[in-house]
Short mmCIF file of C-alpha atoms in Angstrom, two decimals:
data_model
loop_
_atom_site.label_atom_id
_atom_site.label_comp_id
_atom_site.label_asym_id
_atom_site.label_seq_id
_atom_site.Cartn_x
_atom_site.Cartn_y
_atom_site.Cartn_z
CA MET A 22 -57.51 -109.89 173.28
CA LYS A 23 -56.82 -108.93 169.64
CA LYS A 24 -57.78 -112.43 168.47
CA PHE A 25 -61.02 -112.22 170.47
CA LEU A 26 -61.91 -108.84 168.92
CA CYS A 27 -61.17 -110.14 165.43
CA PHE A 28 -63.42 -113.15 166.12
CA ILE A 29 -66.27 -110.91 167.30
CA LEU A 30 -65.87 -108.67 164.24
CA ALA A 31 -65.93 -111.64 161.90
CA VAL A 32 -69.13 -112.94 163.50
CA MET A 33 -70.75 -109.51 163.14
CA LEU A 34 -69.81 -109.34 159.48
CA LEU A 35 -71.22 -112.80 158.82
CA LEU A 36 -74.45 -111.91 160.57
CA SER A 37 -74.79 -108.66 158.66
CA ALA A 38 -74.10 -110.44 155.35
CA GLY A 39 -76.65 -113.10 156.11
CA ALA A 40 -79.35 -110.65 157.13
CA ALA A 41 -80.11 -109.00 153.80
CA GLY A 42 -81.21 -105.43 154.16
CA ALA A 43 -80.76 -105.43 157.96
CA GLU A 44 -78.66 -102.24 157.92
CA LYS A 45 -80.78 -99.09 158.11
CA TRP A 46 -80.26 -96.36 155.54
CA ILE A 47 -81.52 -92.92 154.62
CA CYS A 48 -83.25 -92.35 151.28
CA PRO A 49 -81.21 -90.01 149.03
CA ASP A 50 -84.47 -88.71 147.43
CA CYS A 51 -87.06 -88.06 150.12
CA GLY A 52 -84.99 -88.35 153.31
CA GLN A 53 -86.97 -91.27 154.74
CA GLU A 54 -84.97 -92.76 157.63
CA GLY A 55 -84.86 -96.36 158.86
CA ASN A 56 -85.18 -98.08 155.47
CA SER A 57 -84.06 -101.73 155.65
CA GLY A 58 -84.66 -103.10 152.16
CA ASN A 59 -83.14 -102.20 148.81
CA TYR A 60 -85.79 -99.58 148.02
CA CYS A 61 -87.18 -96.64 149.98
CA GLU A 62 -90.40 -97.48 151.82
CA THR A 63 -91.84 -94.02 151.03
CA CYS A 64 -90.82 -93.10 147.47
CA GLY A 65 -89.28 -96.29 146.08
CA ALA A 66 -85.83 -94.82 145.34
CA ALA A 67 -83.01 -97.33 145.08
CA ARG A 68 -80.59 -97.76 147.96
CA LEU A 69 -77.16 -96.18 147.44
CA VAL A 70 -74.48 -98.45 146.05
CA SER A 71 -72.24 -99.42 148.93
CA GLY A 72 -68.63 -98.32 148.72
CA ALA A 73 -65.85 -96.56 150.56
CA TRP A 74 -66.12 -92.78 150.75
CA THR A 75 -64.14 -89.84 152.09
CA CYS A 76 -65.72 -87.72 154.78
CA PRO A 77 -66.39 -84.12 153.64
CA GLY A 78 -66.17 -82.96 157.25
CA CYS A 79 -62.90 -84.34 158.63
CA GLY A 80 -61.31 -86.02 155.60
CA ARG A 81 -61.39 -89.57 157.01
CA THR A 82 -61.07 -92.12 154.18
CA GLY A 83 -62.39 -95.67 153.82
CA ASN A 84 -65.80 -95.02 155.41
CA THR A 85 -68.48 -97.57 154.46
CA GLY A 86 -71.55 -96.60 156.51
CA ASN A 87 -73.88 -93.64 156.09
CA PHE A 88 -72.10 -91.55 158.74
CA CYS A 89 -68.43 -90.83 159.49
CA PRO A 90 -67.40 -92.66 162.71
CA ASP A 91 -65.02 -89.80 163.62
CA CYS A 92 -67.10 -86.64 163.22
CA GLY A 93 -70.59 -87.90 162.38
CA SER A 94 -70.85 -86.18 158.97
CA ALA A 95 -73.36 -87.82 156.63
CA ARG A 96 -72.18 -89.69 153.57
CA PRO A 97 -72.45 -87.51 150.44
CA GLU A 98 -75.61 -88.57 148.66
CA ALA A 99 -75.53 -90.00 145.16
CA VAL A 100 -76.67 -87.72 142.37
CA LYS A 101 -79.96 -88.70 140.76
CA THR A 102 -80.45 -88.72 136.99
CA LYS A 103 -84.10 -88.47 136.01
CA GLY A 104 -85.45 -91.88 135.04
CA GLN A 105 -82.09 -93.59 135.56
CA GLY A 106 -81.97 -94.29 139.30
CA SER A 107 -79.00 -93.57 141.54
CA VAL A 108 -75.68 -92.60 140.03
CA ASN A 109 -72.72 -94.73 141.14
CA PRO A 110 -70.61 -92.53 143.45
CA ASN A 111 -67.53 -94.63 142.64
CA LEU A 112 -67.57 -93.63 138.96
CA GLU A 113 -66.88 -90.22 137.40
CA GLN A 114 -67.68 -88.83 133.97
CA ILE A 115 -64.85 -88.21 131.51
CA PRO A 116 -65.33 -85.02 129.44
CA GLY A 117 -66.16 -85.92 125.85
CA GLU A 118 -66.94 -89.58 126.62
CA THR A 119 -70.48 -91.02 126.74
CA GLU A 120 -69.78 -94.76 127.09
CA LYS A 121 -66.58 -94.69 129.16
CA VAL A 122 -66.23 -93.48 132.73
CA LYS A 123 -63.44 -93.01 135.24
CA VAL A 124 -63.14 -95.42 138.17
CA ARG A 125 -62.55 -93.32 141.28
CA LEU A 126 -59.63 -94.16 143.57
CA ILE A 127 -59.41 -93.95 147.34
CA SER A 128 -55.60 -94.00 147.45
CA VAL A 129 -52.46 -94.05 145.32
CA ASP A 130 -49.24 -95.58 146.65
CA ALA A 131 -45.76 -96.18 145.25
CA SER A 132 -42.55 -98.04 145.99
CA ASP A 133 -40.76 -94.70 146.28
CA TYR A 134 -40.75 -91.07 145.24
CA ILE A 135 -38.25 -88.22 145.27
CA ARG A 136 -38.49 -86.05 148.38
CA SER A 137 -37.72 -82.44 147.49
CA GLY A 138 -36.06 -80.44 150.25
CA ASP A 139 -38.30 -77.39 149.87
CA ASN A 140 -41.50 -79.39 149.40
CA PRO A 141 -41.37 -83.09 150.47
CA ALA A 142 -44.76 -83.80 148.88
CA LYS A 143 -43.89 -82.26 145.50
CA TRP A 144 -43.37 -85.59 143.68
CA GLN A 145 -45.60 -87.91 145.73
CA PRO A 146 -47.53 -90.73 143.99
CA GLY A 147 -50.94 -89.09 144.43
CA ASN A 148 -49.91 -86.47 141.86
CA ALA A 149 -50.29 -89.12 139.15
CA ALA A 150 -54.06 -89.28 139.71
CA ASP A 151 -55.00 -85.77 140.86
CA GLY A 152 -56.56 -84.61 137.58
CA ASN A 153 -53.78 -82.07 137.04
CA GLU A 154 -51.33 -82.95 134.28
CA THR A 155 -48.90 -80.23 135.40
CA THR A 156 -48.08 -82.26 138.55
CA CYS A 157 -46.48 -85.69 138.52
CA TRP A 158 -45.22 -88.71 140.42
CA GLN A 159 -41.43 -88.70 140.18
CA TYR A 160 -38.89 -91.27 141.36
CA THR A 161 -35.28 -92.29 140.70
CA ALA A 162 -35.11 -94.89 137.92
CA LYS A 163 -34.82 -98.54 138.94
CA ASP A 164 -36.25 -101.82 137.66
CA GLY A 165 -39.28 -102.89 139.65
CA ALA A 166 -40.50 -99.50 140.86
CA TRP A 167 -44.28 -99.57 141.16
CA LEU A 168 -47.36 -97.38 141.44
CA GLU A 169 -50.53 -98.80 143.01
CA LEU A 170 -54.07 -97.57 142.28
CA ASP A 171 -56.59 -98.61 144.96
CA THR A 172 -60.30 -98.49 144.06
CA GLY A 173 -61.46 -99.16 147.62
CA VAL A 174 -64.45 -101.21 146.48
CA PRO A 175 -64.67 -103.96 143.81
CA ALA A 176 -65.03 -102.37 140.38
CA ALA A 177 -65.06 -103.36 136.73
CA VAL A 178 -62.05 -102.07 134.79
CA ASP A 179 -61.68 -102.22 130.99
CA GLU A 180 -58.84 -99.81 130.15
CA ILE A 181 -56.02 -97.86 131.75
CA TRP A 182 -55.03 -94.45 130.36
CA PHE A 183 -51.67 -92.69 130.70
CA LYS A 184 -50.20 -89.23 130.27
CA ASN A 185 -46.60 -90.32 130.29
CA GLY A 186 -43.77 -88.10 131.53
CA PHE A 187 -44.10 -84.60 132.99
CA TRP A 188 -46.58 -82.37 131.13
CA ALA A 189 -45.49 -79.01 132.52
CA TYR A 190 -43.07 -76.08 132.15
CA ASN A 191 -40.58 -74.71 134.63
CA ASP A 192 -40.51 -71.06 135.69
CA LYS A 193 -38.31 -70.18 132.71
CA GLY A 194 -40.82 -71.65 130.27
CA LYS A 195 -38.83 -74.82 129.53
CA GLU A 196 -41.01 -77.86 128.95
CA GLN A 197 -40.32 -80.62 131.44
CA TYR A 198 -41.24 -83.64 129.33
CA SER A 199 -37.96 -84.11 127.47
CA LEU A 200 -35.81 -82.81 130.36
CA ASN A 201 -37.01 -85.62 132.66
CA ALA A 202 -37.21 -89.38 132.13
CA ARG A 203 -40.45 -91.13 131.12
CA LEU A 204 -41.92 -94.62 131.61
CA LYS A 205 -41.09 -97.10 128.86
CA LYS A 206 -41.59 -100.83 129.49
CA ILE A 207 -44.14 -101.60 132.19
CA SER A 208 -46.21 -104.47 133.58
CA ILE A 209 -49.82 -103.94 134.62
CA LYS A 210 -51.04 -106.32 137.34
CA ILE A 211 -54.53 -106.79 138.80
CA LEU A 212 -55.63 -107.44 142.39
CA TYR A 213 -59.11 -108.95 142.65
CA ASN A 214 -61.56 -108.79 145.53
CA GLY A 215 -60.79 -111.35 148.26
CA GLU A 216 -57.31 -112.14 146.90
CA SER A 217 -53.93 -111.14 148.30
CA LYS A 218 -51.69 -111.49 145.24
CA TYR A 219 -51.61 -109.51 142.01
CA ARG A 220 -52.01 -111.54 138.81
CA ASP A 221 -52.89 -111.37 135.10
CA ALA A 222 -49.80 -109.31 134.30
CA LEU A 223 -49.88 -107.45 130.98
CA SER A 224 -46.61 -106.20 129.43
CA VAL A 225 -46.81 -102.83 127.66
CA THR A 226 -44.33 -100.41 126.07
CA LEU A 227 -45.62 -96.87 126.46
CA LYS A 228 -45.08 -94.38 123.65
CA ASP A 229 -42.64 -91.52 124.12
CA GLU A 230 -45.04 -88.69 123.32
CA TRP A 231 -46.86 -85.88 125.07
CA GLY A 232 -49.25 -82.98 124.61
CA SER A 233 -51.80 -84.69 122.37
CA ASP A 234 -54.05 -87.20 124.15
CA TRP A 235 -54.14 -90.08 126.60
CA GLN A 236 -52.36 -93.31 125.75
CA ARG A 237 -55.19 -95.83 126.10
CA ILE A 238 -54.35 -99.43 127.00
CA GLU A 239 -57.06 -102.10 126.75
CA LEU A 240 -57.02 -104.56 129.65
CA GLY A 241 -59.94 -106.73 128.62
CA HIS A 242 -63.02 -106.66 130.83
CA ARG A 243 -62.00 -107.27 134.47
CA GLU A 244 -64.59 -107.68 137.21
CA ASP A 245 -64.13 -107.25 140.99
CA VAL A 246 -60.90 -105.26 140.71
CA THR A 247 -59.78 -103.66 143.97
CA ALA A 248 -56.34 -102.41 142.89
CA VAL A 249 -54.08 -102.10 139.85
CA ARG A 250 -50.30 -102.05 140.13
CA ILE A 251 -48.02 -100.56 137.46
CA VAL A 252 -44.50 -102.00 137.62
CA VAL A 253 -41.82 -100.07 135.69
CA HIS A 254 -38.96 -102.05 134.10
CA SER A 255 -37.29 -99.39 131.95
CA SER A 256 -37.56 -95.70 131.08
CA TYR A 257 -36.78 -93.17 128.36
CA ALA A 258 -33.83 -91.07 129.59
CA GLY A 259 -34.31 -87.36 130.21
CA SER A 260 -32.00 -84.88 128.49
CA SER A 261 -31.18 -83.05 131.76
CA PHE A 262 -32.50 -85.30 134.54
CA LYS A 263 -31.74 -88.66 132.99
CA ARG A 264 -32.97 -90.84 135.85
CA ASP A 265 -35.82 -88.75 137.28
CA VAL A 266 -38.77 -90.76 135.95
CA CYS A 267 -42.12 -88.95 135.76
CA LEU A 268 -45.79 -89.83 135.24
CA SER A 269 -48.26 -86.93 135.01
CA GLU A 270 -51.59 -88.78 134.99
CA VAL A 271 -53.06 -92.28 135.01
CA MET A 272 -56.73 -93.28 134.97
CA LEU A 273 -58.71 -96.53 135.32
CA VAL A 274 -61.60 -96.64 132.85
CA GLN A 275 -64.81 -98.67 132.80
CA TYR A 276 -67.17 -99.22 129.88
CA ALA A 277 -70.40 -97.71 131.24
CA SER A 278 -72.88 -94.96 130.41
CA ALA A 279 -71.82 -91.52 131.55
CA GLU A 280 -75.37 -91.04 132.86
CA ASN A 281 -74.59 -93.49 135.67
CA ALA A 282 -71.47 -91.64 136.87
CA MET A 283 -70.79 -88.61 139.03
CA PRO A 284 -70.08 -85.30 137.24
CA PRO A 285 -66.43 -84.73 136.27
CA GLN A 286 -64.14 -82.80 138.56
CA PRO A 287 -63.28 -79.26 137.41
CA GLU A 288 -60.56 -79.29 134.75
CA GLN A 289 -57.17 -77.98 135.83
CA THR A 290 -55.86 -74.88 134.06
CA ALA A 291 -52.62 -75.37 132.15
CA VAL A 292 -49.61 -73.63 133.66
CA VAL A 293 -48.43 -70.80 131.38
CA TYR A 294 -45.26 -68.84 132.13
CA GLU A 295 -43.94 -65.47 131.07
CA SER A 296 -40.95 -66.60 129.05
CA ARG A 297 -41.17 -68.45 125.76
CA PRO A 298 -38.27 -70.68 124.78
CA ASP A 299 -37.48 -70.77 121.09
CA ILE A 300 -34.59 -71.60 118.76
CA THR A 301 -33.26 -69.09 116.25
CA GLY A 302 -31.26 -69.70 113.09
CA CYS A 303 -32.78 -73.08 112.16
CA SER A 304 -31.99 -74.10 108.60
CA LEU A 305 -34.70 -75.27 106.22
CA LEU A 306 -34.60 -78.78 104.75
CA ASP A 307 -37.10 -78.04 101.98
CA LYS A 308 -39.31 -75.28 100.64
CA LEU A 309 -41.51 -73.84 103.38
CA ALA A 310 -45.11 -75.01 102.94
CA THR A 311 -47.18 -73.50 105.76
CA ARG A 312 -50.52 -73.80 107.54
CA SER A 313 -52.19 -71.49 110.05
CA GLY A 314 -52.28 -74.29 112.63
CA PRO A 315 -50.53 -77.62 113.33
CA SER A 316 -52.44 -79.77 110.82
CA ALA A 317 -53.11 -80.01 107.10
CA THR A 318 -56.75 -79.14 107.83
CA TYR A 319 -55.88 -75.49 108.52
CA ALA A 320 -55.70 -72.71 105.89
CA GLU A 321 -52.51 -72.21 103.83
CA PRO A 322 -50.87 -68.80 104.29
CA GLY A 323 -48.55 -69.78 101.42
CA THR A 324 -45.44 -71.67 100.32
CA PHE A 325 -42.17 -69.76 100.65
CA PHE A 326 -38.53 -69.94 99.46
CA TYR A 327 -39.32 -72.33 96.62
CA LYS A 328 -37.82 -70.38 93.69
CA ASN A 329 -34.32 -71.48 92.68
CA ASN A 330 -34.09 -73.60 95.86
CA SER A 331 -33.71 -70.43 97.92
CA TRP A 332 -34.68 -72.44 101.02
CA LYS A 333 -31.09 -73.74 101.11
CA ASN A 334 -29.87 -70.34 102.27
CA GLN A 335 -32.77 -69.54 104.59
CA THR A 336 -33.06 -69.83 108.37
CA VAL A 337 -36.16 -69.42 110.55
CA ARG A 338 -36.96 -69.00 114.21
CA VAL A 339 -38.81 -71.99 115.74
CA LEU A 340 -41.07 -71.35 118.74
CA LYS A 341 -42.92 -74.54 119.68
CA LYS A 342 -44.22 -77.89 118.54
CA ALA A 343 -47.57 -79.70 118.36
CA LYS A 344 -48.94 -82.92 116.93
CA GLY A 345 -51.63 -82.95 114.26
CA ASN A 346 -53.03 -86.23 112.92
CA GLY A 347 -50.07 -88.08 114.41
CA VAL A 348 -47.46 -85.83 112.75
CA TRP A 349 -45.19 -83.29 114.45
CA TRP A 350 -45.54 -79.66 113.37
CA VAL A 351 -43.48 -76.63 114.43
CA GLN A 352 -44.38 -72.95 114.61
CA VAL A 353 -41.92 -70.83 112.64
CA ASP A 354 -41.33 -67.09 112.48
CA PHE A 355 -39.62 -65.56 109.41
CA GLN A 356 -39.55 -62.64 106.96
CA ASN A 357 -40.59 -63.22 103.37
CA GLY A 358 -37.56 -61.83 101.62
CA LYS A 359 -35.80 -58.52 102.06
CA GLY A 360 -38.31 -55.86 103.04
CA GLY A 361 -41.17 -58.36 102.91
CA LYS A 362 -43.82 -59.04 105.51
CA LYS A 363 -43.24 -61.40 108.42
CA TYR A 364 -45.12 -64.63 109.15
CA ARG A 365 -45.61 -66.74 112.27
CA VAL A 366 -47.22 -69.93 111.03
CA TRP A 367 -46.87 -73.73 111.16
CA THR A 368 -45.00 -76.20 108.99
CA GLY A 369 -44.22 -79.90 109.10
CA ALA A 370 -41.26 -80.62 111.40
CA LYS A 371 -39.57 -82.52 108.56
CA ARG A 372 -39.00 -79.20 106.75
CA VAL A 373 -36.87 -77.63 109.49
CA ASP A 374 -33.53 -78.71 110.96
CA VAL A 375 -34.50 -78.51 114.63
CA ASP A 376 -34.24 -80.76 117.69
CA LEU A 377 -37.84 -81.40 118.74
CA GLU A 378 -36.76 -82.36 122.25
CA LYS A 379 -35.59 -78.81 122.86
CA LEU A 380 -38.90 -77.25 121.88
CA ARG A 381 -41.83 -76.61 124.20
CA GLY A 382 -45.10 -78.24 123.32
CA GLU A 383 -48.16 -76.10 122.74
CA ILE A 384 -50.82 -75.96 125.46
CA PRO A 385 -53.90 -73.72 125.01
CA ILE A 386 -54.53 -71.03 127.62
CA GLY A 387 -58.30 -71.49 127.61
CA ASP A 388 -61.68 -70.97 125.92
CA CYS A 389 -62.74 -67.48 124.89
CA ASP A 390 -65.27 -65.39 122.99
CA ILE A 391 -64.10 -63.38 119.97
CA TYR A 392 -65.72 -60.13 118.85
CA PRO A 393 -66.20 -59.49 115.11
CA THR A 394 -63.06 -58.13 113.45
CA LYS A 395 -61.42 -57.72 110.05
CA ASN A 396 -58.04 -56.95 111.62
CA THR A 397 -56.46 -60.38 111.33
CA TYR A 398 -52.80 -61.18 110.76
CA TRP A 399 -50.37 -64.09 110.31
CA GLY A 400 -48.52 -63.04 113.45
CA PRO A 401 -48.63 -60.72 116.47
CA GLY A 402 -48.62 -57.28 114.86
CA LYS A 403 -49.00 -55.17 111.75
CA GLU A 404 -45.47 -56.00 110.64
CA TYR A 405 -46.86 -59.45 109.87
CA ALA A 406 -48.82 -60.19 106.71
CA ALA A 407 -52.56 -59.49 106.75
CA ALA A 408 -54.55 -62.71 106.90
CA LYS A 409 -57.63 -61.19 105.21
CA VAL A 410 -59.82 -63.36 107.42
CA VAL A 411 -63.13 -61.93 108.67
CA ILE A 412 -64.37 -63.15 112.06
CA ARG A 413 -68.12 -62.65 112.26
CA GLU A 414 -70.73 -62.44 115.04
CA ASN A 415 -70.96 -64.90 117.95
CA ALA A 416 -67.53 -66.44 117.40
CA VAL A 417 -66.08 -68.66 120.09
CA GLY A 418 -62.67 -70.23 120.23
CA GLN A 419 -59.52 -71.06 122.09
CA LEU A 420 -56.68 -68.76 123.08
CA TYR A 421 -53.10 -70.00 122.51
CA ALA A 422 -50.87 -66.97 123.08
CA ILE A 423 -50.83 -63.22 123.68
CA GLU A 424 -47.98 -61.03 122.46
CA ASN A 425 -47.45 -57.41 121.47
CA GLY A 426 -51.13 -56.59 121.95
CA TYR A 427 -52.34 -59.45 119.74
CA ALA A 428 -53.87 -62.85 120.50
CA ASP A 429 -53.36 -66.18 118.71
CA VAL A 430 -56.82 -67.76 118.54
CA GLU A 431 -58.64 -70.65 116.94
CA TYR A 432 -62.14 -69.43 116.07
CA PHE A 433 -65.51 -70.99 115.22
CA CYS A 434 -68.30 -68.79 113.79
CA ASP A 435 -72.06 -69.33 113.51
CA ASP A 436 -71.81 -69.27 109.70
CA GLY A 437 -69.61 -72.38 109.78
CA THR A 438 -66.29 -70.65 109.15
CA SER A 439 -63.37 -71.55 111.37
CA GLY A 440 -59.60 -71.30 111.46
CA ARG A 441 -56.64 -69.94 113.33
CA VAL A 442 -55.28 -66.41 113.17
CA TRP A 443 -53.93 -63.47 115.20
CA VAL A 444 -56.41 -60.77 116.26
CA PRO A 445 -56.13 -57.59 118.39
CA ARG A 446 -56.18 -58.40 122.09
CA GLU A 447 -59.33 -56.33 122.67
CA ALA A 448 -61.28 -58.68 120.38
CA VAL A 449 -60.84 -61.53 122.88
CA HIS A 450 -63.21 -61.77 125.84
CA GLY A 451 -64.28 -64.26 128.48
CA ILE A 452 -60.70 -64.91 129.61
CA ASP A 453 -58.05 -62.86 131.41
CA THR A 454 -55.90 -61.20 128.72
CA ASN A 455 -54.37 -58.47 130.86
CA LYS A 456 -51.06 -60.29 131.19
CA ASP A 457 -48.70 -60.85 128.27
CA ARG A 458 -48.21 -64.61 128.42
CA SER A 459 -45.52 -65.02 125.80
CA GLY A 460 -42.74 -62.54 126.54
CA GLU A 461 -39.19 -63.11 125.35
CA ASN A 462 -36.55 -65.05 127.28
#
């Protein structure tokens, strides 16, 4: 009976393939029903690109017609861009990119994942492609473990992007990247439409870094891709969970105009916890040249402890780390001599004797508006040196921390001035600042 049904299905597929335009469809523009060609008989709009879709009514995946066979919900219509025709529902815009788009997936599978007792789905493979870098796929290290990305319909793929490791913090504010293991040597294999075996393996060693940007791997232009498999051969050991290997995000990327893709999904908000891990009593390795932010492009609050090599007897408190132009920077807190003002600023990691793996990485809290103010400081409070920076009208920026009634912001003003400084909390608007997000451990 099964063989007979398979035979009938095969005949139906052949007939439908041979009869071009025989399947009826509904126009996404004017609603004309019963169209049979590639263009609407009433308004001339192009027929939707065929492809698997997930039902918005019941959640059924893998649908290919215009209606869900389980609940009858209509297929979500493609978005129209004026003068450009139908947008491909299988592609999604990437914020900040105009000529590269995300290839949407219908499923993510893996050879294994760790099942947590309190939440069995906590480390499942789908977390590696959910658009939230604070979740991850996690498994116990072994050669040959794999993660499979299924596009559902044939697609062109040009690059694959990674956010390696676990880009999150635990409930005590400890960053999870260095505590857990990360992918190291991997193979990337391609499954093409109509084939049953993966091929064209590409060997890659992923970088051991986090918190800056995607690691972008060029695959060469590949047509008719239906799945990509990532096979892991080795990993970077975690400091606490040496064999718990994590991957926060992975994305298949196609070279195409963003105008032809669906709008991006809402960005996930970074997880920020109450406590702030830091390390006190870190010795200096050189005089303390500082910047207001983690890059040489920021303003210079000053150079400290340079007379008579006084840096040799000086220690500082180190709060967090960030990368700027490919170089690690650390945020330091110190007092400028006995009775002097305090500073909380940034310096190159090479100037401080600190273990970077034990520091949390910096993640911004979110975008904000900043009211005009002259009350700016090099730290969270009046015990810190005055920055003598004036923030003018219509300033916008990004919030990084709130402490002691002050906010650490990067600002951009209409007059072209910009920088990073601490301002009174009440000067920050457009974001929830009612909760102190950087309390002590």
